[in-house]
Coordinates of C-alpha atoms in Angstrom, one line a residue:
Chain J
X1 CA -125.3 32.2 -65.2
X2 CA -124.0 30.8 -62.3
X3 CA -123.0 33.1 -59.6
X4 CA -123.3 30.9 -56.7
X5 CA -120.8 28.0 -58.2
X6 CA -118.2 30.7 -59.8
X7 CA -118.7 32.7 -55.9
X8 CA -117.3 29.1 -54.7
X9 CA -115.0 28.8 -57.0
X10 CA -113.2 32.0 -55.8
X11 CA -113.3 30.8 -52.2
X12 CA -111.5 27.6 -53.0
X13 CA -108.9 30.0 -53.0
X14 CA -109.3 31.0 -49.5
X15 CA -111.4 33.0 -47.4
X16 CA -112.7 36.6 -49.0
X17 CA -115.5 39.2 -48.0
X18 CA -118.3 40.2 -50.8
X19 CA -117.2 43.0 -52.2
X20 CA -113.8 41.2 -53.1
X21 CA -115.3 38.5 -54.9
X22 CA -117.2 40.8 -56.7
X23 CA -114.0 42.5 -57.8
X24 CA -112.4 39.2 -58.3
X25 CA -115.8 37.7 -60.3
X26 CA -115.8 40.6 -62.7
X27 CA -111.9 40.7 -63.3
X28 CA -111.9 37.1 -64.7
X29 CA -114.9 37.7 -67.2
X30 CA -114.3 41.7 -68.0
X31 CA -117.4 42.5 -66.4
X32 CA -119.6 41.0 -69.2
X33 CA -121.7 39.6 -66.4
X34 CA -122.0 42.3 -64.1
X35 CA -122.8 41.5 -60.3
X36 CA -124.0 43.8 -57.9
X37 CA -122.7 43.6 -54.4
X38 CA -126.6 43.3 -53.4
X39 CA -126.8 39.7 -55.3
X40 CA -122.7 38.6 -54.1
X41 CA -124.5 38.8 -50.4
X42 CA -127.7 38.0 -51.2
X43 CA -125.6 34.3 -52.9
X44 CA -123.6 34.1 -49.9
X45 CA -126.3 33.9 -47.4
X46 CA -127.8 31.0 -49.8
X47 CA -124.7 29.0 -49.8
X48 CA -124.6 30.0 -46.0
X49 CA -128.0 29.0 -45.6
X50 CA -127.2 25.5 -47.6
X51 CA -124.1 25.1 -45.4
X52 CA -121.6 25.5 -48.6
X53 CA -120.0 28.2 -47.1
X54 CA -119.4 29.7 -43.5
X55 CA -118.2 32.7 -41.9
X56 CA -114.6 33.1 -40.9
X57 CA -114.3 35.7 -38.8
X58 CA -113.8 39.7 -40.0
X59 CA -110.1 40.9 -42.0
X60 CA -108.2 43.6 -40.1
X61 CA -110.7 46.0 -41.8
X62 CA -113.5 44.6 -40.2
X63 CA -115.0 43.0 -43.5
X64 CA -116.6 39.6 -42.4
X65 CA -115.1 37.0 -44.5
X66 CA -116.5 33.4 -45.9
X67 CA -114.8 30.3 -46.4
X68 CA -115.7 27.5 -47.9
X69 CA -117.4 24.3 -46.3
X70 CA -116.6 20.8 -47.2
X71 CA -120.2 20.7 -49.2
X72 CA -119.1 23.5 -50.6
X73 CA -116.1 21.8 -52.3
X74 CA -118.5 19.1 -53.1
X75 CA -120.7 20.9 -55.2
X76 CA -118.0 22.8 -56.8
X77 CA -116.5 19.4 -58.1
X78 CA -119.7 18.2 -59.4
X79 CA -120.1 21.7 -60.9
X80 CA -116.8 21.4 -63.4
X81 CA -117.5 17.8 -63.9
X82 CA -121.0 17.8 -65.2
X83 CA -121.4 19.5 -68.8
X84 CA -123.5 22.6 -68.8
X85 CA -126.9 21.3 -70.2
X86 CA -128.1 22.3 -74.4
X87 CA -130.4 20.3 -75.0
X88 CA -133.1 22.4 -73.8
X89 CA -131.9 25.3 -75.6
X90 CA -132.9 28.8 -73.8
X91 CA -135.5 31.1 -75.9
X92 CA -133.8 32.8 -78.6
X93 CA -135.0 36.0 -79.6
X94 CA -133.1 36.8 -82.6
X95 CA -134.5 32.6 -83.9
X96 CA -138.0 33.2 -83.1
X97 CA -138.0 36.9 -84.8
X98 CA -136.3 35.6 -88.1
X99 CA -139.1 32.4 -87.6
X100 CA -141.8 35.2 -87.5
X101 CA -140.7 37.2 -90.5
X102 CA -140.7 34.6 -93.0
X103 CA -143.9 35.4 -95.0
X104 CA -144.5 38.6 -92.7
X105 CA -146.6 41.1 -94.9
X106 CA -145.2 43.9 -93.2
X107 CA -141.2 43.2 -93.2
X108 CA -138.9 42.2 -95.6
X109 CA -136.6 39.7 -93.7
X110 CA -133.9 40.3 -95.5
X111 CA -133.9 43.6 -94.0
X112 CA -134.4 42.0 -90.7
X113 CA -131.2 39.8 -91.2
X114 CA -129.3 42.8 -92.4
X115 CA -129.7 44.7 -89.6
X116 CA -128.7 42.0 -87.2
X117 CA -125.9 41.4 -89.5
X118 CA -125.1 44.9 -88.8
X119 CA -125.2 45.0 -85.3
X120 CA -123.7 41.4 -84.9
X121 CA -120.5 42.3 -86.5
X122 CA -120.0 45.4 -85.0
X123 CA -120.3 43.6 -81.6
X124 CA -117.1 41.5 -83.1
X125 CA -115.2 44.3 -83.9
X126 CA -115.5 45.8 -80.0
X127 CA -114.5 41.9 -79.2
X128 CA -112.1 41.6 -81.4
X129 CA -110.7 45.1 -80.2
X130 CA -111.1 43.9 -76.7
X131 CA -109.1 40.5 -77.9
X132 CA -106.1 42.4 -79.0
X133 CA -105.9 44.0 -75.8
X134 CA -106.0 41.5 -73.5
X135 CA -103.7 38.9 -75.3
X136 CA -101.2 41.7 -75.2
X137 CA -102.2 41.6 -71.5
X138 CA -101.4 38.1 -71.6
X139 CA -98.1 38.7 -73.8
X140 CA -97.1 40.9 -71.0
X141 CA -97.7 38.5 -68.7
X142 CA -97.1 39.4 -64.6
X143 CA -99.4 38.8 -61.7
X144 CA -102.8 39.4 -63.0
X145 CA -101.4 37.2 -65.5
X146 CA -104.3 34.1 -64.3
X147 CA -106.9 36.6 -64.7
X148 CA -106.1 38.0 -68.3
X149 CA -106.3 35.0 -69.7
X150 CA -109.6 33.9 -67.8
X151 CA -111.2 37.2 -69.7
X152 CA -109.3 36.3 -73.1
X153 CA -111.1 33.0 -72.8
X154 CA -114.5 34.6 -72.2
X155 CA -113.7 37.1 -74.9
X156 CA -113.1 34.1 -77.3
X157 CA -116.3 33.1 -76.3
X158 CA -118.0 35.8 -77.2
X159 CA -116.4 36.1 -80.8
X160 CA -116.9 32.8 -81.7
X161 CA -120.6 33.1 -80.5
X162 CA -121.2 36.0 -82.7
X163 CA -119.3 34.6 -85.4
X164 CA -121.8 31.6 -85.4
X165 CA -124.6 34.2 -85.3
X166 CA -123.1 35.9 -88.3
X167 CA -122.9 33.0 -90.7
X168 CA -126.0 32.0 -89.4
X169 CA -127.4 35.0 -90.9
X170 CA -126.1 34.1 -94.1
X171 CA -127.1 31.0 -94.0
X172 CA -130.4 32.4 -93.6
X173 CA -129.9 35.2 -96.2
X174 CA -128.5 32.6 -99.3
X175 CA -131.2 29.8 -98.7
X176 CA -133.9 32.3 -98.6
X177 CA -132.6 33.5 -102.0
X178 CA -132.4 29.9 -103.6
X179 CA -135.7 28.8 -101.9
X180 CA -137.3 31.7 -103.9
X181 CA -135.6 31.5 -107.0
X182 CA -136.9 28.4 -107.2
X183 CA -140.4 28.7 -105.9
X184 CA -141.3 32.6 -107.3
X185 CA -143.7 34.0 -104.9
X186 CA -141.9 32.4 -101.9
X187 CA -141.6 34.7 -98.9
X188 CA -138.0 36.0 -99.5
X189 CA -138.5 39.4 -101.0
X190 CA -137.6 39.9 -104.1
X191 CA -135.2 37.7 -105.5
X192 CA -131.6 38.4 -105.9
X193 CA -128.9 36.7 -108.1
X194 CA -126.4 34.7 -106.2
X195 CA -124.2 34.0 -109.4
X196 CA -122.0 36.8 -110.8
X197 CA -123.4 36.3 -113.8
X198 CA -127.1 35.7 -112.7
X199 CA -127.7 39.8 -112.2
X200 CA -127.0 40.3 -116.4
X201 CA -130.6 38.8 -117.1
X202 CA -132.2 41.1 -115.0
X203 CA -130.2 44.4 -115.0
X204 CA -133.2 45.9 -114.4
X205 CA -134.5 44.3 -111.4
X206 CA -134.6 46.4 -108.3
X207 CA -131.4 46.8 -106.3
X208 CA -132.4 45.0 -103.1
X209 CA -132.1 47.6 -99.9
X210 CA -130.1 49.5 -102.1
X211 CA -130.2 53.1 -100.1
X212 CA -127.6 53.2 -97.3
X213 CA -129.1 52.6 -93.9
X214 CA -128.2 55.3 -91.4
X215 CA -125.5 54.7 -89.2
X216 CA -126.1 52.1 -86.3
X217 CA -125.5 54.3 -83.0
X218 CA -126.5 52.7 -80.6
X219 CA -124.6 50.7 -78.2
X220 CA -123.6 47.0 -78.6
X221 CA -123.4 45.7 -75.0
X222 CA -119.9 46.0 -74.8
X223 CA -118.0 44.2 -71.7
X224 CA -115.5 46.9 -70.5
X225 CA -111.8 46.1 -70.7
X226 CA -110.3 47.0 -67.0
Chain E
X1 CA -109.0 61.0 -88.5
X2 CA -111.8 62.9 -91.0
X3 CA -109.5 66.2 -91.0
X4 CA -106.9 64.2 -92.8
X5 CA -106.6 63.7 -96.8
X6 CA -107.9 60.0 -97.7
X7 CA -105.6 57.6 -99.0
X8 CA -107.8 56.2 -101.2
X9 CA -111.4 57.6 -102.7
X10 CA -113.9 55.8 -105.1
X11 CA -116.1 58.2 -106.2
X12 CA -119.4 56.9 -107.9
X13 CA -117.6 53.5 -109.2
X14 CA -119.0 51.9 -111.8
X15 CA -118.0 48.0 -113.7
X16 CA -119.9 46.9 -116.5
X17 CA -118.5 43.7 -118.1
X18 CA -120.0 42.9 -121.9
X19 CA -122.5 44.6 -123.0
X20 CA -125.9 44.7 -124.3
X21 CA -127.9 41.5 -123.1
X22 CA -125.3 39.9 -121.8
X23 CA -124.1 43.0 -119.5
X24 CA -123.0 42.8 -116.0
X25 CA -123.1 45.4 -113.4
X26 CA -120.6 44.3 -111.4
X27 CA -120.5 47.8 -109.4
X28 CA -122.9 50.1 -109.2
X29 CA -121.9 53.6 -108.0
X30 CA -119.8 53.0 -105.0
X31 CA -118.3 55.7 -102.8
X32 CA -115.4 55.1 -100.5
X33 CA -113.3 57.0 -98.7
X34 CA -110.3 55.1 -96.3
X35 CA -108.0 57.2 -93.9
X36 CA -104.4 56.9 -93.0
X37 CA -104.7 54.4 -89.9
X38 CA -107.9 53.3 -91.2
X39 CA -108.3 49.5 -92.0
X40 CA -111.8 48.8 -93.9
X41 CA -113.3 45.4 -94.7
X42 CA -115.5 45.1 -97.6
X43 CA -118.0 41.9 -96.8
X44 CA -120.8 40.4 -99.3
X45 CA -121.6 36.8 -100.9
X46 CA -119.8 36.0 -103.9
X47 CA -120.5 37.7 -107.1
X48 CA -121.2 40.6 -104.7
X49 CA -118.2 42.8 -106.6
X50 CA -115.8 42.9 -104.0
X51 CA -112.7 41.5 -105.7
X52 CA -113.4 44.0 -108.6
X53 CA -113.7 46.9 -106.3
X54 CA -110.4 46.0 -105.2
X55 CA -108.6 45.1 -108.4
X56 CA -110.3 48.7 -109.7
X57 CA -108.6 50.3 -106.3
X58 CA -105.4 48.7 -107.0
X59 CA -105.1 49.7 -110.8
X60 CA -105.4 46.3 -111.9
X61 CA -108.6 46.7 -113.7
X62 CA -110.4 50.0 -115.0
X63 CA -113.8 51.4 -113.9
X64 CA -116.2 51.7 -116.4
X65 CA -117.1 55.2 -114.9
X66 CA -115.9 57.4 -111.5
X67 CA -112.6 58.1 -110.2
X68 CA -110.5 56.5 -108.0
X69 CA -108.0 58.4 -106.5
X70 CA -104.6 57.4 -104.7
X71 CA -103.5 60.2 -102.3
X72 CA -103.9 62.6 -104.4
X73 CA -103.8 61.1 -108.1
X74 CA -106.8 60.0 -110.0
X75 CA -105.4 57.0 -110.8
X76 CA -108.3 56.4 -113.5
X77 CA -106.7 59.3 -115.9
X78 CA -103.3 58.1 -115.7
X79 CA -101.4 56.7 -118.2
X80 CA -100.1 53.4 -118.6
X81 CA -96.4 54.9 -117.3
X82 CA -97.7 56.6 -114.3
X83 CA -100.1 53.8 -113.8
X84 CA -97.1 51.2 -112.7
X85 CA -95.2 53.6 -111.2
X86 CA -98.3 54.8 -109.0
X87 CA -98.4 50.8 -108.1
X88 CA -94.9 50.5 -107.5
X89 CA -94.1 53.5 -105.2
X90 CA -98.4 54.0 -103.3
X91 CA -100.0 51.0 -103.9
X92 CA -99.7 47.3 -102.1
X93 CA -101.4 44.3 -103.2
X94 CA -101.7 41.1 -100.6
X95 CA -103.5 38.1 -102.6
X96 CA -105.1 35.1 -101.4
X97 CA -102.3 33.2 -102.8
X98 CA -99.5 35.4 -101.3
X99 CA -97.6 35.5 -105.2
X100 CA -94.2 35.9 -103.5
X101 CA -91.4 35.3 -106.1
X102 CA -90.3 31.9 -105.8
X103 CA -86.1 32.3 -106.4
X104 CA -86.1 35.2 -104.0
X105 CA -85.9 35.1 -100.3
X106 CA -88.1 36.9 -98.3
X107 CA -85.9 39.8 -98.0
X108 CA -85.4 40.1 -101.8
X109 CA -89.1 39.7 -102.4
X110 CA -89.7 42.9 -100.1
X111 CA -86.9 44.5 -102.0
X112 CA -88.2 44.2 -105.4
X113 CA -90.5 47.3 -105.7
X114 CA -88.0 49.3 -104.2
X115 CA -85.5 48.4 -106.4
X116 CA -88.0 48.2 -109.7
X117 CA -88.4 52.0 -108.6
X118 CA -84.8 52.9 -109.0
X119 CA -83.4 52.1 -105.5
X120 CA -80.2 50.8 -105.3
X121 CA -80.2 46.9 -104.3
X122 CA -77.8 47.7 -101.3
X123 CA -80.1 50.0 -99.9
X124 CA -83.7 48.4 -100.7
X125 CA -82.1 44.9 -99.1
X126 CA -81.1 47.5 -96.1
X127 CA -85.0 49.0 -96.1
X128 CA -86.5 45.5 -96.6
X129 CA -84.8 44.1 -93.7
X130 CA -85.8 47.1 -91.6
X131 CA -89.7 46.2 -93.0
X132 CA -89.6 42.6 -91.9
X133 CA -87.9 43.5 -88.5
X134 CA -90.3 46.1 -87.6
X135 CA -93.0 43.5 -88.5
X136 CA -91.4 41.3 -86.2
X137 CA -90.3 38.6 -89.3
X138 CA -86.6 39.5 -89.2
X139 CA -86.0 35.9 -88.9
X140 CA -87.2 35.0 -92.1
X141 CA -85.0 37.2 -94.3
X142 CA -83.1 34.7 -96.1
X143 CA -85.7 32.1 -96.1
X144 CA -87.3 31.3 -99.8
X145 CA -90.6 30.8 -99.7
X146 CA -91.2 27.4 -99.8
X147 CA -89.1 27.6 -96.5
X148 CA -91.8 29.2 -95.1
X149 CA -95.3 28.3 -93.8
X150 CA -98.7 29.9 -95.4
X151 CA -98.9 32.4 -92.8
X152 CA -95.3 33.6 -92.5
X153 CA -94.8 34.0 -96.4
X154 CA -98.3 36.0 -96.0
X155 CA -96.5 38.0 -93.6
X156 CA -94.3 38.9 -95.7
X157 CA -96.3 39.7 -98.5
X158 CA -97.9 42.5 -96.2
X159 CA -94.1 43.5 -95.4
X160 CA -93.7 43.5 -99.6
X161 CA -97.0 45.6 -99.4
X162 CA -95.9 47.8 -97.4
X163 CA -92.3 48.7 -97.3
X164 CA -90.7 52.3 -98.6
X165 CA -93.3 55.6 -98.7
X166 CA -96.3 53.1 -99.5
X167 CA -99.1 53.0 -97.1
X168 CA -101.9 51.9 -99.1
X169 CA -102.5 48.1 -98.8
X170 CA -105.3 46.4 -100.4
X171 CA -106.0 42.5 -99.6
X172 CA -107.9 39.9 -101.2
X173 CA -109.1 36.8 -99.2
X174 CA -105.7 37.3 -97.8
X175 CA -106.9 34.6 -94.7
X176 CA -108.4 32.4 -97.9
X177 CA -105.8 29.6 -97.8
X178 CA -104.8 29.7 -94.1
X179 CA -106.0 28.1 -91.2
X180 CA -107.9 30.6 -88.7
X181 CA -105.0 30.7 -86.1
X182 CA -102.7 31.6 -88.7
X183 CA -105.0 33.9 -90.2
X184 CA -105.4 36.0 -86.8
X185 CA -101.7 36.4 -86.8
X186 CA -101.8 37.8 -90.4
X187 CA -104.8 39.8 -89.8
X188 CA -103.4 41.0 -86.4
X189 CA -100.1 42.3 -88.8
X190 CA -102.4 43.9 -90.6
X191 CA -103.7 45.7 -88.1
X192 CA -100.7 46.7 -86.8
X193 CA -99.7 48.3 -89.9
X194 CA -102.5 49.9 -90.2
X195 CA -102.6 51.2 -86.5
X196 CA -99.0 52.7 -87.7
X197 CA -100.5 55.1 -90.0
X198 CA -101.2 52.8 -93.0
X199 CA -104.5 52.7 -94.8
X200 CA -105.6 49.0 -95.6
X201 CA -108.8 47.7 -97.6
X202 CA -109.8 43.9 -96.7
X203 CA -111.7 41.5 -98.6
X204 CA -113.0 38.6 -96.9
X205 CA -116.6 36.2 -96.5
X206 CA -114.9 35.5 -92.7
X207 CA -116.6 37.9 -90.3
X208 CA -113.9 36.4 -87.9
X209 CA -111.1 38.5 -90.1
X210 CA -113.8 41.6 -90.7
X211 CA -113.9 42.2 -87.4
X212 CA -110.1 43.4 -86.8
X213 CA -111.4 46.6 -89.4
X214 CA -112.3 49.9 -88.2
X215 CA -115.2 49.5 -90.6
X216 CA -117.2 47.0 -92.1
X217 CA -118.8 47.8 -95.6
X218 CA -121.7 45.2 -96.7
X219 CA -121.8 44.9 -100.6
X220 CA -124.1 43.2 -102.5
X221 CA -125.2 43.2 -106.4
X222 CA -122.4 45.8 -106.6
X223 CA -123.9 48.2 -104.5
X224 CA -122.6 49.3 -100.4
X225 CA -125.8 48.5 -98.6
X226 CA -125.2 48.8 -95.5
X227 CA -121.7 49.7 -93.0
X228 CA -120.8 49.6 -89.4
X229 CA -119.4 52.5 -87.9
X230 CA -116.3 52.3 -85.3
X231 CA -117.9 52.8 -81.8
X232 CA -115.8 55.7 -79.6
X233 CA -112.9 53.6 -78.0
X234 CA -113.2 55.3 -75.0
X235 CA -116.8 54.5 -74.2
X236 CA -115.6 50.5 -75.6
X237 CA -112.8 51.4 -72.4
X238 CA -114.7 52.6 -69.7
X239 CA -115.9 49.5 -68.6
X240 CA -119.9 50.7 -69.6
X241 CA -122.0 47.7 -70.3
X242 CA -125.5 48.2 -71.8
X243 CA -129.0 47.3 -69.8
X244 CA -129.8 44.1 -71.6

C-alpha cells in the first residue's frame, strides 16, 4: 500500500499537518488501511527528506503544516499514470494452503475450502452491509459527499475481491470432485455427486462434512463505517 | 430477534423422489428456522436441494417427512383448501422468471392475491398501489409487463410477494436472469422489505446476492453443512479493524 503517494495526493489539495491527513487518508478508504500518526510523520519526513514535500509554516493552532513540492506533483502524476504492477503476484496464503492440501494425509481439503468459504462470505455480508450504508451516504449526498464515494469505491473493491475468492473456491471444490470421479483414489476426499441424480446410485455413501460446524466467531477484519 | 415466533420452521425435512434403486434424497433432515426481519440465503452447487427446500417451504411440493410450519400452521397437515389459502394470504413466491401475468399491469398483478382472497378490487388496486409506492415503484403502476425491464417487473413481483398481511417471501434465483446492477437493485428491495419486518428466504449460486442476507446456509447433497452467523452490527460500526 502506498501511503507516501496517497499522503501526496491529499496535499495536492493544499497545505495540511499529519494528524489531518491521517483523518483525511482513513475517511476516503473507511479505515480498511489503518495509519498510525507515527508512520503519517515518519512518510512525511521521507518525502521531506526526497524534497517532494516542504514545510509551510504552523496553522493558528500551532500544527506545522506540509505542502507539496513541484517533485512532489511530479511523482504524484506518474503515480496515477503508471498501472499498479500484477505480474509478480504477492504471496498468497489462502493459494499456497489449498496447493498444500491437495493429497495432504492429514486434511480433507474440502474441509479446508469450506471453511474459507465460510469465513469469505461472511466478510461479504459486513461489505455488503457496509455498501448499503455508504451509497445511502452517497444518496444523501452533502459535503463529505467526495469522500463517501471514495470509500464506496474501496468497498466495491473489497466485494468484488471476495467474490472472486468465493467462486474461486468453487471452482476448486467442483473440479476436485470431477478430477476424482474420474480418477478414484485421487486426492479429493471422498467423492461426491455433482448431478441431481448422481447421489441415487450411492444413497449410501457418506454424507460429505455432514455434522454442522460450530459457529464461526471470530472476527472478519472488518473496515469500520465512520 | 430469537424471542420472536419464526415465520417459517423446517423441522427435520426430508425429499425422497422414486424409490427403491432409483431413489433420490434430495433433502436430508434439514432444520430451519427464519425470523420476522430476518433475510436467509440458502447457497450450494446444483443438485444441492435448494430449489426443493424452497418449493417444500412455499407449499409447492410436499416433504416426504417433517413439518414445515408458516407462522403458526403446519403447513404439511393441511388440506388442499387451507393449503392455497395459506399461499394466498402468508406465503410469497419471487421466481427466477418473475411469472407476472402478462394482461395485467403491474398494479393488477400486485392486486390479484388480494382480490383471489376476497378483497374487493377497489380496495386491493388501493393496497397494491400503496405496496409499489412504498417500494418506491409507484411509477410503474399501469405499466404491463412487457413495458417494463427485467429488474423493474422483478420488483414488482417482490411488491406481488409481499403486499396485504404477508411477510413471508421466498425467492428462487430471483437475480438468475438479470444483469448484476439490476440484480443489486432487486436484492437491495429485498432487503429493504425484509429490514421492515418481513422474513425472506433466497436462493442463489451468486455469493454477490448471498451476501445482502443476515445468514448464509451452505447445502449440499441435501444436507445444511455449514452457516454464517450475522456478526454484532455494532462491533461491524465501531470502526474496529482486526490485527491482520
Amino acid at each position: 500500500m502506498s501511503i507516501r503517494h496517497g499522503l501526496l495526493a491529499l496535499l495536492e489539495r493544499g497545505p495540511r499537518y499529519g494528524s489531518q491527513l491521517r483523518t483525511e487518508f482513513e475517511s476516503r478508504t473507511g479505515a480498511t488501511w489503518p495509519l498510525n500518526v507515527g508512520q503519517v510523520y515518519t512518510t512525511l519526513s521521507r518525502l521531506e527528506r526526497d524534497g517532494m514535500v516542504a514545510q509551510s509554516g504552523e496553522d493558528a493552532a500551532g500544527h506545522a503544516l506540509y505542502t507539496i513540492t513541484e517533485d512532489g506533483r511530479t511523482e504524484l502524476r506518474t503515480w496515477f499514470e503508471k498501472p499498479v504492477d500484477r505480474t509478480s503476484p504477492a504471496r498468497d496464503e489462502l493459494a499456497i494452503k489449498l496447493a498444500m492440501a491437495v493429497g495432504a494425509p492429514s486434511v480433507d481439503i474440502r474441509d479446508v475450502i469450506q471453511s474459507q468459504r465460510r469465513h469469505t462470505v461472511k466478510a461479504m455480508q459486513d461489505y455488503t452491509r457496509l455498501k448499503a450504508q455508504a451509497l445511502a451516504a452517497v444518496e444523501r449526498g452533502g459535503a463529505r459527499e467526495r469522500d463517501d464515494v471514495a470509500w464506496l469505491l474501496v468497498l466495491e473493491q473489497l466485494i468484488f475481491q471476495t467474490e472472486a475468492e468465493a467462486r474461486w473456491l468453487d471452482h476448486c471444490e467442483s473440479r476436485l470432485i470431477r478430477l476424482s470421479a474420474t480418477a478414484p483414489g485421487a486426492p479429493a476426499g471422498p467423492a461426491a455427486p455433482t448431478v441431481p441424480g448422481a447421489s441415487a446410485a450411492a444413497p449410501e455413501a457418506p454424507a460429505v462434512s455432514a455434522a454442522p460446524r460450530a459457529h464461526d466467531t471470530s472476527t472478519t477484519g472488518t473496515p469500520g463505517a465512520r | 430477534m430469537s424471542t420472536q415466533q419464526p415465520v417459517l420452521q423446517l423441522q427435520n425435512l426430508t425429499r425422497v423422489h422414486g424409490s427403491g434403486a432409483t431413489e433420490v434424497h434430495a433433502l436430508r433432515g434439514i432444520d430451519l428456522a427464519v425470523y420476522p426481519g430476518e433475510l436467509v440465503a440458502v447457497m450450494g452447487p446444483s443438485g444441492s436441494g435448494k430449489s426443493t427446500l424452497l418449493t417444500i417451504a412455499g407449499g409447492l411440493d410436499t416433504p416426504s417427512s417433517g413439518r414445515v410450519i408458516v407462522e403458526d400452521t403446519d403447513i404439511t397437515a393441511a388440506s388442499v383448501k387451507e393449503l392455497a389459502a395459506l399461499r394466498r394470504r402468508s406465503i410469497g413466491y419471487v421466481f427466477q422468471d418473475y411469472n407476472l401475468i402478462p394482461a395485467l399491469t403491474a398494479a393488477e398483478n400486485v392486486a390479484l392475491p388480494r382480490e383471489l382472497d376476497g378483497t374487493s378490487a377497489r380496495k386491493a388496486r388501493v393496497e397494491a398501489v400503496a405496496a409499489l409506492e412504498e417500494m418506491g415503484l409507484g411509477h410503474l403502476a399501469d405499466r404491463f409487463p412487457d413495458e417494463m425491464s427485467g429488474g423493474q417487473q422483478q420488483r414488482v413481483a417482490i411488491a406481488r410477494a409481499l403486499v396485504g398481511d404477508r411477510r413471508l417471501v421466498l425467492a428462487d434465483e430471483p437475480t438468475g436472469a438479470l444483469d448484476s446492477e439490476t440484480g443489486e437493485s432487486v436484492l437491495a428491495l429485498l432487503r429493504s422489505r425484509c429490514d421492515a419486518g418481513a422474513a425472506g428466504v433466497l436462493v442463489t449460486h451468486e455469493p454477490r446476492f448471498a451476501a445482502w442476507a443476515d445468514r448464509v446456509v451452505f447445502l449440499r447433497d441435501g444436507a445444511i453443512v455449514d452457516q454464517t452467523v450475522r456478526s454484532d452490527a455494532d462491533s461491524l460500526l465501531s470502526g474496529q479493524v482486526a490485527e491482520a
